[in-house]
CSV table of C-alpha atoms in Angstrom, one decimal:
chain,number,residue,atom,x,y,z
A,1,MET,CA,73.6,127.4,81.1
A,2,THR,CA,75.8,127.0,84.0
A,3,THR,CA,77.2,123.4,84.6
A,4,LYS,CA,76.9,122.1,88.2
A,5,PRO,CA,80.2,120.9,89.6
A,6,LEU,CA,81.4,117.4,90.0
A,7,HIS,CA,82.1,116.8,93.8
A,8,ILE,CA,84.9,114.4,94.4
A,9,ILE,CA,85.6,113.2,97.9
A,10,GLY,CA,89.4,112.0,98.3
A,11,GLY,CA,92.5,113.3,96.7
A,12,GLY,CA,94.4,110.1,96.4
A,13,LEU,CA,95.3,108.4,93.0
A,14,ALA,CA,91.7,107.8,92.0
A,15,GLY,CA,90.2,111.2,93.1
A,16,SER,CA,93.1,113.1,91.4
A,17,GLU,CA,92.6,111.1,88.3
A,18,ALA,CA,88.8,111.4,88.3
A,19,ALA,CA,89.2,115.3,88.9
A,20,TRP,CA,91.5,115.4,86.0
A,21,GLN,CA,89.3,113.6,83.5
A,22,ALA,CA,86.2,115.4,84.3
A,23,ALA,CA,87.7,118.9,84.2
A,24,GLN,CA,89.5,117.9,80.9
A,25,ALA,CA,86.0,117.3,79.5
A,26,GLY,CA,84.9,120.6,80.5
A,27,VAL,CA,82.9,119.8,83.8
A,28,PRO,CA,84.0,122.2,87.0
A,29,VAL,CA,85.2,119.8,89.8
A,30,ILE,CA,85.3,120.6,93.6
A,31,LEU,CA,87.8,118.1,95.0
A,32,HIS,CA,87.6,117.5,98.7
A,33,GLU,CA,90.8,116.2,100.5
A,34,MET,CA,90.9,116.1,104.3
A,35,ARG,CA,94.7,116.2,104.6
A,36,PRO,CA,96.1,118.1,106.5
A,37,VAL,CA,92.9,118.9,108.3
A,38,ARG,CA,92.9,115.3,109.4
A,39,GLY,CA,95.7,113.1,108.9
A,40,THR,CA,96.0,109.2,108.4
A,41,ASP,CA,98.2,106.6,109.9
A,42,ALA,CA,100.0,106.1,106.7
A,43,HIS,CA,100.2,109.4,104.9
A,44,LYS,CA,103.3,111.6,105.8
A,45,THR,CA,102.5,114.8,103.4
A,46,GLU,CA,99.6,116.9,102.5
A,47,SER,CA,100.2,116.2,98.6
A,48,LEU,CA,97.5,114.8,96.4
A,49,ALA,CA,98.2,111.2,95.2
A,50,GLU,CA,100.7,110.6,97.7
A,51,LEU,CA,102.2,107.1,97.5
A,52,VAL,CA,102.1,105.4,100.8
A,53,CYS,CA,103.3,101.7,100.2
A,54,SER,CA,105.7,100.9,97.3
A,55,ASN,CA,107.0,103.5,94.7
A,56,SER,CA,106.3,100.8,91.7
A,57,PHE,CA,103.5,101.0,89.2
A,58,ARG,CA,104.7,97.4,88.4
A,59,SER,CA,105.3,96.1,84.9
A,60,ASP,CA,105.2,98.4,81.9
A,61,ASP,CA,105.0,95.3,79.5
A,62,ALA,CA,101.9,96.3,77.5
A,63,GLN,CA,102.2,93.2,75.1
A,64,ALA,CA,102.8,90.3,77.8
A,65,ASN,CA,101.6,91.9,81.1
A,66,ALA,CA,98.1,92.9,82.1
A,67,VAL,CA,99.2,95.8,84.5
A,68,GLY,CA,101.4,97.0,81.7
A,69,LEU,CA,98.5,96.8,79.2
A,70,LEU,CA,96.4,99.0,81.6
A,71,HIS,CA,99.4,101.5,81.6
A,72,ALA,CA,99.2,101.9,78.1
A,73,GLU,CA,95.3,102.2,78.0
A,74,MET,CA,95.5,104.9,80.7
A,75,ARG,CA,98.2,106.7,78.5
A,76,LEU,CA,95.8,106.7,75.5
A,77,ALA,CA,93.3,108.1,77.7
A,78,ASP,CA,95.6,111.2,78.7
A,79,SER,CA,95.9,110.1,82.2
A,80,LEU,CA,97.4,112.4,84.6
A,81,ILE,CA,98.7,109.8,86.9
A,82,MET,CA,100.7,108.0,84.0
A,83,ARG,CA,101.8,111.3,82.7
A,84,SER,CA,103.3,112.1,86.0
A,85,ALA,CA,104.7,108.8,86.5
A,86,ASP,CA,106.4,109.0,83.2
A,87,ALA,CA,107.8,112.2,84.0
A,88,HIS,CA,109.3,111.1,87.4
A,89,GLN,CA,110.4,107.4,86.6
A,90,VAL,CA,113.4,105.9,88.3
A,91,PRO,CA,115.1,102.7,87.1
A,92,ALA,CA,113.5,99.7,88.0
A,93,GLY,CA,114.1,96.8,85.5
A,94,GLY,CA,110.9,96.0,83.6
A,95,ALA,CA,108.8,98.0,86.1
A,96,LEU,CA,107.7,101.6,86.0
A,97,ALA,CA,108.9,102.9,89.3
A,98,VAL,CA,108.7,106.6,90.3
A,99,ASP,CA,110.4,109.3,92.6
A,100,ARG,CA,107.6,109.3,95.0
A,101,ASP,CA,107.8,112.9,96.1
A,102,GLY,CA,108.3,114.3,92.5
A,103,PHE,CA,105.4,112.3,91.3
A,104,SER,CA,102.7,113.5,93.7
A,105,ALA,CA,104.4,117.2,93.7
A,106,ALA,CA,103.7,117.1,89.9
A,107,VAL,CA,99.9,115.6,90.3
A,108,THR,CA,99.4,118.2,93.0
A,109,ALA,CA,100.8,121.3,91.0
A,110,THR,CA,98.8,120.3,87.8
A,111,LEU,CA,95.4,120.0,89.7
A,112,GLU,CA,96.0,123.1,91.6
A,113,ALA,CA,96.7,124.9,88.3
A,114,HIS,CA,93.7,123.7,86.3
A,115,PRO,CA,91.2,126.4,86.0
A,116,LEU,CA,88.1,124.1,86.5
A,117,ILE,CA,89.4,122.5,89.6
A,118,THR,CA,88.9,123.8,93.1
A,119,ILE,CA,90.7,122.0,95.9
A,120,GLN,CA,89.0,122.2,99.3
A,121,ARG,CA,91.0,121.1,102.3
A,122,GLU,CA,88.3,119.6,104.6
A,123,GLU,CA,86.9,116.3,106.1
A,124,VAL,CA,83.6,115.3,104.5
A,125,THR,CA,82.2,113.3,107.4
A,126,GLY,CA,79.0,111.8,105.8
A,127,LEU,CA,77.6,110.9,102.4
A,128,PRO,CA,77.4,113.7,99.7
A,129,PRO,CA,74.4,115.8,100.2
A,130,GLU,CA,71.4,115.3,97.8
A,131,GLU,CA,72.1,118.8,96.4
A,132,TRP,CA,75.4,117.5,94.9
A,133,ASP,CA,73.9,116.1,91.8
A,134,GLN,CA,77.2,114.3,90.8
A,135,ALA,CA,79.7,113.1,93.3
A,136,ILE,CA,82.2,110.6,93.5
A,137,ILE,CA,83.7,108.8,96.8
A,138,SER,CA,87.3,107.8,96.3
A,139,THR,CA,88.6,107.8,99.8
A,140,GLY,CA,90.7,104.5,99.3
A,141,PRO,CA,92.1,102.4,102.0
A,142,LEU,CA,92.2,104.9,104.7
A,143,THR,CA,88.6,106.0,104.6
A,144,ALA,CA,87.8,108.1,107.8
A,145,PRO,CA,85.7,106.2,110.4
A,146,SER,CA,82.8,108.6,110.3
A,147,LEU,CA,82.3,108.4,106.3
A,148,ALA,CA,82.8,104.7,106.4
A,149,GLU,CA,80.1,104.4,108.9
A,150,ALA,CA,77.9,106.6,106.8
A,151,ILE,CA,78.6,104.3,103.7
A,152,ALA,CA,77.8,101.4,105.7
A,153,GLN,CA,74.6,102.6,106.9
A,154,ARG,CA,73.5,103.7,103.5
A,155,THR,CA,74.3,100.5,101.8
A,156,GLY,CA,73.2,98.0,104.5
A,157,ALA,CA,76.7,96.4,103.9
A,158,ASP,CA,79.7,96.2,106.2
A,159,ALA,CA,82.7,97.5,105.0
A,160,LEU,CA,85.5,95.0,105.1
A,161,ALA,CA,89.0,95.9,106.3
A,162,PHE,CA,92.3,94.2,105.9
A,163,PHE,CA,95.9,95.3,106.2
A,164,ASP,CA,98.0,96.6,103.4
A,165,ALA,CA,101.6,96.6,104.5
A,166,ILE,CA,104.5,99.0,103.9
A,167,ALA,CA,107.9,98.0,103.0
A,168,PRO,CA,111.0,99.4,104.8
A,169,ILE,CA,113.3,101.9,102.8
A,170,VAL,CA,117.3,101.7,103.3
A,171,TYR,CA,119.9,104.4,102.6
A,172,PHE,CA,122.1,103.3,99.7
A,173,GLU,CA,125.3,104.4,101.3
A,174,SER,CA,124.7,101.8,104.3
A,175,ILE,CA,124.6,98.8,101.7
A,176,ASP,CA,127.7,96.6,101.4
A,177,MET,CA,128.2,96.6,97.8
A,178,ASN,CA,131.1,94.2,98.3
A,179,THR,CA,128.6,91.4,99.3
A,180,CYS,CA,125.6,92.7,97.1
A,181,TRP,CA,125.4,93.5,93.4
A,182,PHE,CA,123.3,95.4,90.8
A,183,GLN,CA,121.1,93.1,88.3
A,184,SER,CA,117.7,92.9,87.1
A,185,ARG,CA,116.4,89.6,87.0
A,186,TYR,CA,117.3,87.9,83.8
A,187,ASP,CA,119.1,91.4,83.0
A,188,LYS,CA,115.7,92.6,81.8
A,189,VAL,CA,115.8,96.3,80.8
A,190,GLY,CA,112.7,98.4,81.5
A,191,PRO,CA,111.6,102.1,81.2
A,192,GLY,CA,114.5,104.3,82.2
A,193,GLY,CA,116.6,101.1,83.1
A,194,THR,CA,119.8,99.4,82.3
A,195,GLY,CA,119.2,95.8,83.3
A,196,LYS,CA,121.1,96.6,86.5
A,197,ASP,CA,118.4,98.3,88.3
A,198,TYR,CA,118.1,96.2,91.7
A,199,ILE,CA,120.4,95.5,94.5
A,200,ASN,CA,120.6,91.8,95.1
A,201,CYS,CA,121.6,90.3,98.4
A,202,PRO,CA,122.6,86.6,98.3
A,203,MET,CA,122.1,84.0,101.1
A,204,ASP,CA,123.1,80.5,101.4
A,205,LYS,CA,120.9,77.7,102.9
A,206,ALA,CA,122.0,78.1,106.4
A,207,GLN,CA,121.5,82.0,106.5
A,208,TYR,CA,118.0,81.7,104.8
A,209,GLU,CA,116.9,79.1,107.2
A,210,ALA,CA,117.9,81.2,110.2
A,211,PHE,CA,116.4,84.3,108.7
A,212,VAL,CA,113.0,82.6,108.1
A,213,GLN,CA,113.0,81.3,111.5
A,214,ALA,CA,113.7,84.9,113.1
A,215,LEU,CA,111.0,86.2,110.9
A,216,ILE,CA,108.5,83.7,112.4
A,217,ASP,CA,110.0,84.3,116.0
A,218,GLY,CA,110.2,88.1,115.9
A,219,ASP,CA,107.8,90.3,118.1
A,220,LYS,CA,105.1,91.5,116.0
A,221,THR,CA,102.6,94.6,116.4
A,222,GLU,CA,99.1,93.4,117.6
A,223,PHE,CA,95.8,95.2,116.6
A,224,LYS,CA,93.3,93.5,118.8
A,225,GLN,CA,90.7,95.8,117.5
A,226,TRP,CA,91.2,94.1,113.9
A,227,GLU,CA,91.5,90.5,114.9
A,228,GLY,CA,90.5,88.1,112.3
A,229,THR,CA,91.0,90.6,109.3
A,230,PRO,CA,92.1,88.8,106.3
A,231,TYR,CA,95.4,89.7,104.3
A,232,PHE,CA,95.2,90.1,100.6
A,233,ASP,CA,97.6,87.6,99.1
A,234,GLY,CA,99.4,90.2,96.7
A,235,CYS,CA,100.6,92.2,99.7
A,236,LEU,CA,101.2,89.6,102.4
A,237,PRO,CA,103.6,90.7,105.2
A,238,ILE,CA,106.9,88.8,104.9
A,239,GLU,CA,106.6,87.1,108.3
A,240,ILE,CA,103.1,85.8,107.3
A,241,MET,CA,104.6,84.4,104.1
A,242,ALA,CA,107.5,82.7,106.2
A,243,GLU,CA,104.9,81.0,108.6
A,244,ARG,CA,103.6,79.2,105.4
A,245,GLY,CA,106.4,77.2,104.9
A,246,VAL,CA,110.1,77.3,105.1
A,247,GLU,CA,110.5,77.2,101.2
A,248,THR,CA,107.8,79.9,100.5
A,249,LEU,CA,110.0,83.2,100.4
A,250,ARG,CA,112.5,81.7,98.1
A,251,HIS,CA,109.7,80.8,95.6
A,252,GLY,CA,108.3,84.2,96.1
A,253,PRO,CA,109.9,87.7,96.9
A,254,MET,CA,113.3,85.9,97.7
A,255,LYS,CA,113.5,83.7,94.6
A,256,PRO,CA,117.2,83.6,93.3
A,257,MET,CA,116.2,82.7,89.5
A,258,GLY,CA,117.8,84.9,87.0
A,259,LEU,CA,120.6,86.3,89.1
A,260,THR,CA,124.3,85.7,89.0
A,261,ASN,CA,126.5,87.0,91.8
A,262,PRO,CA,129.6,88.6,90.1
A,263,HIS,CA,131.4,88.4,93.5
A,264,ASN,CA,131.0,84.6,93.3
A,265,PRO,CA,129.8,83.6,90.0
A,266,THR,CA,130.2,79.8,90.4
A,267,VAL,CA,127.9,79.7,93.5
A,268,LYS,CA,124.4,80.0,93.0
A,269,ALA,CA,122.7,81.8,95.9
A,270,TYR,CA,120.1,79.7,97.7
A,271,ALA,CA,117.8,83.0,98.2
A,272,VAL,CA,118.2,86.5,97.3
A,273,VAL,CA,116.8,89.7,98.8
A,274,GLN,CA,116.1,92.5,96.2
A,275,LEU,CA,116.1,96.2,96.7
A,276,ARG,CA,114.6,98.7,94.3
A,277,GLN,CA,115.6,102.3,93.8
A,278,ASP,CA,113.0,104.6,95.5
A,279,ASN,CA,114.0,108.0,94.6
A,280,ALA,CA,115.4,110.1,91.7
A,281,LEU,CA,118.8,110.6,93.4
A,282,GLY,CA,119.4,107.0,94.0
A,283,THR,CA,120.0,107.6,97.8
A,284,LEU,CA,117.0,105.3,98.9
A,285,TYR,CA,116.2,101.7,98.2
A,286,ASN,CA,113.1,99.8,99.2
A,287,MET,CA,113.0,96.2,100.2
A,288,VAL,CA,111.0,94.5,97.6
A,289,GLY,CA,108.1,92.5,99.0
A,290,PHE,CA,109.2,93.0,102.5
A,291,GLN,CA,105.9,94.4,103.9
A,292,THR,CA,105.8,93.9,107.6
A,293,LYS,CA,103.9,94.0,111.0
A,294,LEU,CA,107.2,93.3,112.8
A,295,LYS,CA,108.0,95.8,115.7
A,296,TYR,CA,110.5,98.5,114.7
A,297,ALA,CA,113.4,97.2,116.9
A,298,GLU,CA,112.9,93.7,115.3
A,299,GLN,CA,112.9,94.9,111.9
A,300,VAL,CA,116.3,96.4,112.5
A,301,ARG,CA,117.7,93.3,114.1
A,302,ILE,CA,116.3,90.8,111.6
A,303,PHE,CA,116.7,92.7,108.4
A,304,ARG,CA,120.5,93.2,109.5
A,305,MET,CA,120.9,89.4,109.3
A,306,ILE,CA,120.6,89.9,105.5
A,307,PRO,CA,124.2,89.8,103.9
A,308,GLY,CA,125.2,93.2,102.8
A,309,LEU,CA,122.6,95.0,105.0
A,310,GLU,CA,124.5,94.2,108.2
A,311,ASN,CA,125.0,98.0,108.8
A,312,ALA,CA,121.7,99.0,107.1
A,313,ASP,CA,120.6,102.5,107.9
A,314,PHE,CA,116.7,102.6,107.6
A,315,ALA,CA,115.2,105.8,106.3
A,316,ARG,CA,111.7,104.3,107.1
A,317,LEU,CA,110.8,101.0,108.6
A,318,GLY,CA,107.7,98.9,107.7
A,319,GLY,CA,104.3,99.2,108.8
A,320,LEU,CA,100.7,98.5,108.3
A,321,HIS,CA,97.5,100.3,107.2
A,322,ARG,CA,93.9,99.7,107.3
A,323,ASN,CA,92.2,99.2,103.9
A,324,THR,CA,88.2,99.7,103.5
A,325,TYR,CA,86.4,98.6,100.7
A,326,ILE,CA,82.5,97.8,99.7
A,327,ASN,CA,81.0,95.0,98.2
A,328,SER,CA,80.8,96.4,94.8
A,329,PRO,CA,79.3,93.7,92.7
A,330,THR,CA,76.1,94.0,94.8
A,331,LEU,CA,76.2,97.7,95.3
A,332,LEU,CA,77.4,99.3,92.2
A,333,ASP,CA,75.9,99.5,88.5
A,334,PRO,CA,78.0,99.0,85.5
A,335,THR,CA,79.1,102.7,85.7
A,336,LEU,CA,80.2,102.6,89.3
A,337,GLN,CA,77.1,104.2,90.4
A,338,LEU,CA,75.6,103.4,93.6
A,339,LYS,CA,72.4,101.6,93.2
A,340,GLY,CA,69.4,103.4,94.5
A,341,ARG,CA,71.4,106.8,94.7
A,342,PRO,CA,71.8,108.2,91.2
A,343,GLY,CA,74.7,110.3,90.7
A,344,LEU,CA,77.0,108.9,93.4
A,345,ARG,CA,79.6,106.9,92.2
A,346,PHE,CA,82.7,105.2,93.9
A,347,ALA,CA,86.3,104.9,92.6
A,348,GLY,CA,89.6,103.4,93.4
A,349,GLN,CA,90.5,101.1,96.2
A,350,ILE,CA,87.3,101.4,98.2
A,351,THR,CA,85.6,99.6,95.1
A,352,GLY,CA,87.7,96.4,95.8
A,353,CYS,CA,90.5,97.0,93.1
A,354,GLU,CA,93.9,96.6,94.2
A,355,GLY,CA,97.1,98.6,93.3
A,356,TYR,CA,98.0,102.1,92.5
A,357,VAL,CA,97.5,101.5,88.6
A,358,GLU,CA,94.0,99.8,89.1
A,359,SER,CA,92.9,102.4,91.5
A,360,SER,CA,94.0,105.4,89.2
A,361,ALA,CA,92.2,103.6,86.1
A,362,VAL,CA,88.9,103.2,88.1
A,363,GLY,CA,89.0,106.8,89.1
A,364,LEU,CA,89.6,107.6,85.5
A,365,LEU,CA,86.4,105.6,84.6
A,366,ALA,CA,84.3,107.1,87.2
A,367,GLY,CA,85.6,110.8,86.2
A,368,ARG,CA,84.6,110.1,82.6
A,369,PHE,CA,81.3,108.5,83.4
A,370,ALA,CA,80.2,111.4,85.7
A,371,ALA,CA,81.4,114.0,83.3
A,372,ALA,CA,79.3,112.4,80.4
A,373,GLU,CA,76.2,112.4,82.6
A,374,ILE,CA,76.7,115.9,83.6
A,375,LEU,CA,77.2,117.0,80.1
A,376,GLY,CA,74.1,115.1,79.0
A,377,ARG,CA,76.1,112.6,76.8
A,378,GLU,CA,75.7,108.8,76.5
A,379,VAL,CA,77.7,107.1,79.3
A,380,SER,CA,79.7,104.7,77.4
A,381,THR,CA,81.4,101.9,79.1
A,382,PRO,CA,84.8,100.4,77.7
A,383,PRO,CA,84.5,97.0,76.1
A,384,ALA,CA,85.1,93.9,78.3
A,385,THR,CA,88.0,93.1,76.0
A,386,THR,CA,90.0,96.1,77.2
A,387,ALA,CA,91.8,96.3,80.6
A,388,PHE,CA,89.7,99.0,81.7
A,389,GLY,CA,86.6,96.9,80.9
A,390,ALA,CA,87.9,93.7,82.3
A,391,LEU,CA,88.8,95.4,85.7
A,392,LEU,CA,85.5,97.2,85.6
A,393,ASN,CA,83.6,94.1,85.2
A,394,HIS,CA,85.2,92.4,88.0
A,395,ILE,CA,84.4,95.3,90.3
A,396,THR,CA,80.6,95.5,89.3
A,397,GLY,CA,79.6,92.1,88.5
A,398,GLY,CA,82.4,89.7,87.5
A,399,HIS,CA,82.7,88.1,90.9
A,400,ILE,CA,81.3,84.7,91.4
A,401,VAL,CA,79.6,84.2,95.0
A,402,SER,CA,80.1,80.9,96.4
A,403,ASP,CA,76.8,79.0,97.1
A,404,ASP,CA,78.6,76.9,99.7
A,405,GLU,CA,78.5,79.4,102.5
A,406,PRO,CA,75.4,81.5,102.1
A,407,GLY,CA,75.7,85.0,103.3
A,408,LYS,CA,79.3,84.9,103.5
A,409,ARG,CA,81.1,87.8,101.6
A,410,SER,CA,83.7,86.4,99.4
A,411,PHE,CA,84.4,89.4,97.1
A,412,GLN,CA,88.2,90.2,97.6
A,413,PRO,CA,90.3,93.0,96.4
A,414,MET,CA,91.7,92.0,92.8
A,415,ASN,CA,94.8,93.5,90.7
A,416,VAL,CA,94.2,93.4,86.9
A,417,ASN,CA,95.3,90.2,85.5
A,418,PHE,CA,94.7,88.1,82.2
A,419,GLY,CA,92.2,85.9,84.0
A,420,LEU,CA,89.7,88.8,84.0
A,421,PHE,CA,89.9,89.1,80.0
A,422,PRO,CA,87.5,87.2,77.6
A,423,PRO,CA,89.4,84.3,76.1
A,424,VAL,CA,90.8,84.7,72.6
A,425,GLU,CA,92.4,82.3,70.3
A,426,ALA,CA,96.1,82.9,69.7
A,427,PRO,CA,97.4,83.2,65.9
A,428,LYS,CA,98.6,79.8,64.7
A,429,PRO,CA,102.1,80.2,62.8
A,430,GLU,CA,102.3,78.4,59.5
A,431,GLY,CA,103.4,74.8,60.2
A,432,LYS,CA,104.0,75.2,63.9
A,433,ARG,CA,102.1,74.1,66.7
A,434,LEU,CA,102.6,76.3,69.9
A,435,ARG,CA,102.9,74.5,73.1
A,436,GLY,CA,103.8,75.5,76.7
A,437,LYS,CA,105.2,78.9,77.3
A,438,ASP,CA,105.3,79.9,73.6
A,439,LYS,CA,101.4,79.3,73.6
A,440,ILE,CA,100.9,81.3,76.6
A,441,VAL,CA,102.8,84.3,75.2
A,442,ALA,CA,101.1,84.2,71.9
A,443,LYS,CA,97.6,84.4,73.7
A,444,ARG,CA,98.8,87.3,75.9
A,445,HIS,CA,100.1,89.2,72.8
A,446,ALA,CA,96.6,88.5,71.0
A,447,ILE,CA,94.8,89.7,74.3
A,448,THR,CA,96.7,92.9,74.5
A,449,ALA,CA,96.5,93.4,70.7
A,450,ARG,CA,92.7,93.2,70.8
A,451,ALA,CA,92.5,95.4,73.9
A,452,LEU,CA,94.4,98.1,72.6
A,453,ALA,CA,92.6,98.3,69.1
A,454,ASP,CA,89.1,98.1,71.0
A,455,CYS,CA,90.4,100.8,73.7
A,456,ARG,CA,91.3,103.2,70.8
A,457,ALA,CA,88.0,102.8,69.1
A,458,TRP,CA,86.2,103.5,72.6
A,459,LEU,CA,88.2,106.4,73.3
A,460,GLY,CA,87.5,107.7,69.6
A,461,ILE,CA,90.9,108.0,68.4
A,462,PRO,CA,90.9,108.2,64.7
A,463,ALA,CA,92.3,105.3,62.4
A,464,GLU,CA,95.0,107.8,60.9
A,465,ALA,CA,96.2,108.7,64.6
A,466,GLN,CA,96.4,104.8,65.4
A,467,ALA,CA,98.6,104.3,62.3
A,468,ALA,CA,101.0,107.3,63.4
A,469,GLU,CA,101.8,105.9,66.8
């Protein structure tokens, strides 16, 4: 019997991962990607899984960080995104960061070479036709207007939009290392790192306050057609944070804690700007947390106020891109399937998850669910105790709608975090009562240990294979 193909619309992180998972299960896949036939405001290439914002997959700590746990679960599930990220990592302290071009090229080459995957470069302007028995929409934050409108008409719900912001990238050779220094916060060593993976630019109080005022006063790009669009707190433009109070930035992306300036070790910086390596060659560094909607000329002027960046040469300046996502808790069932349209699933940021890893993970789940259905197997959802399950539950039903404002849509994009997991009792050491930070760390370790054990069981990894890891 010939197996009907799974159609996937969108070749970003989620679509690429979904295609890989389904094809590895033995299901033929047709991956529809509109680039380069139709470009977007943020993409620069036609590669699949192109990273348009940061090059960081965030923390790789699987014991004490929820996104690090998600990394580990995806590796257990043979994730193409994680395999490619691991192969193209660049130093980033405790984070997993990648050479963005090498990463997307690897994903593209792997999918192009897979015998069960066909990549069609075309724009799909409407919902998948009924004859596509199984389909996944994974068009992400840059969904084309025609498809977004078709989704809105079919679901009866408006697709909400907010801005994701892009941080500037600086050429390393233009950074004054007589002022700046290499150091990871608290000298933390991560995958591929040395504990000296960030460039740090120190500011005293006067410099910091002048910088904050410049951010507030600087000319910004206006998008009148999107007035009233909310920002996601995890990716706020730097000037929006500055407007929230003069101390906001030094308790956020510019916090000075865990850093000592070797050029002047007896003086504590009042604030610190960090830059993270952006490519394998180490020639490019991105400004951490400096997403912005400042006009280009203002970015150059204001960011050169930062000590060490007075002569900064920018390989790319910051910008903004639109994000479209659906009201998943009301529209999707627990297998990411659109209620009332069997066989049509959504994956990635369009479902209301936030972040590269989360988008990829939801693509992984959607690909597995669709493949199981096509092959006539039971569609098994991951336990709620896993990172997969915690994220899935938030998207498809974990959100609580406020009764204070009936009809107001309150579902917002979410990164994976420990607040999404079922509670667990931390083990109590003999004769010792855990308090404060120790108790938090013990609880996180208990959550992650339980999650990995339950994820292995869900994936059917034999006990002997677990013991050998």
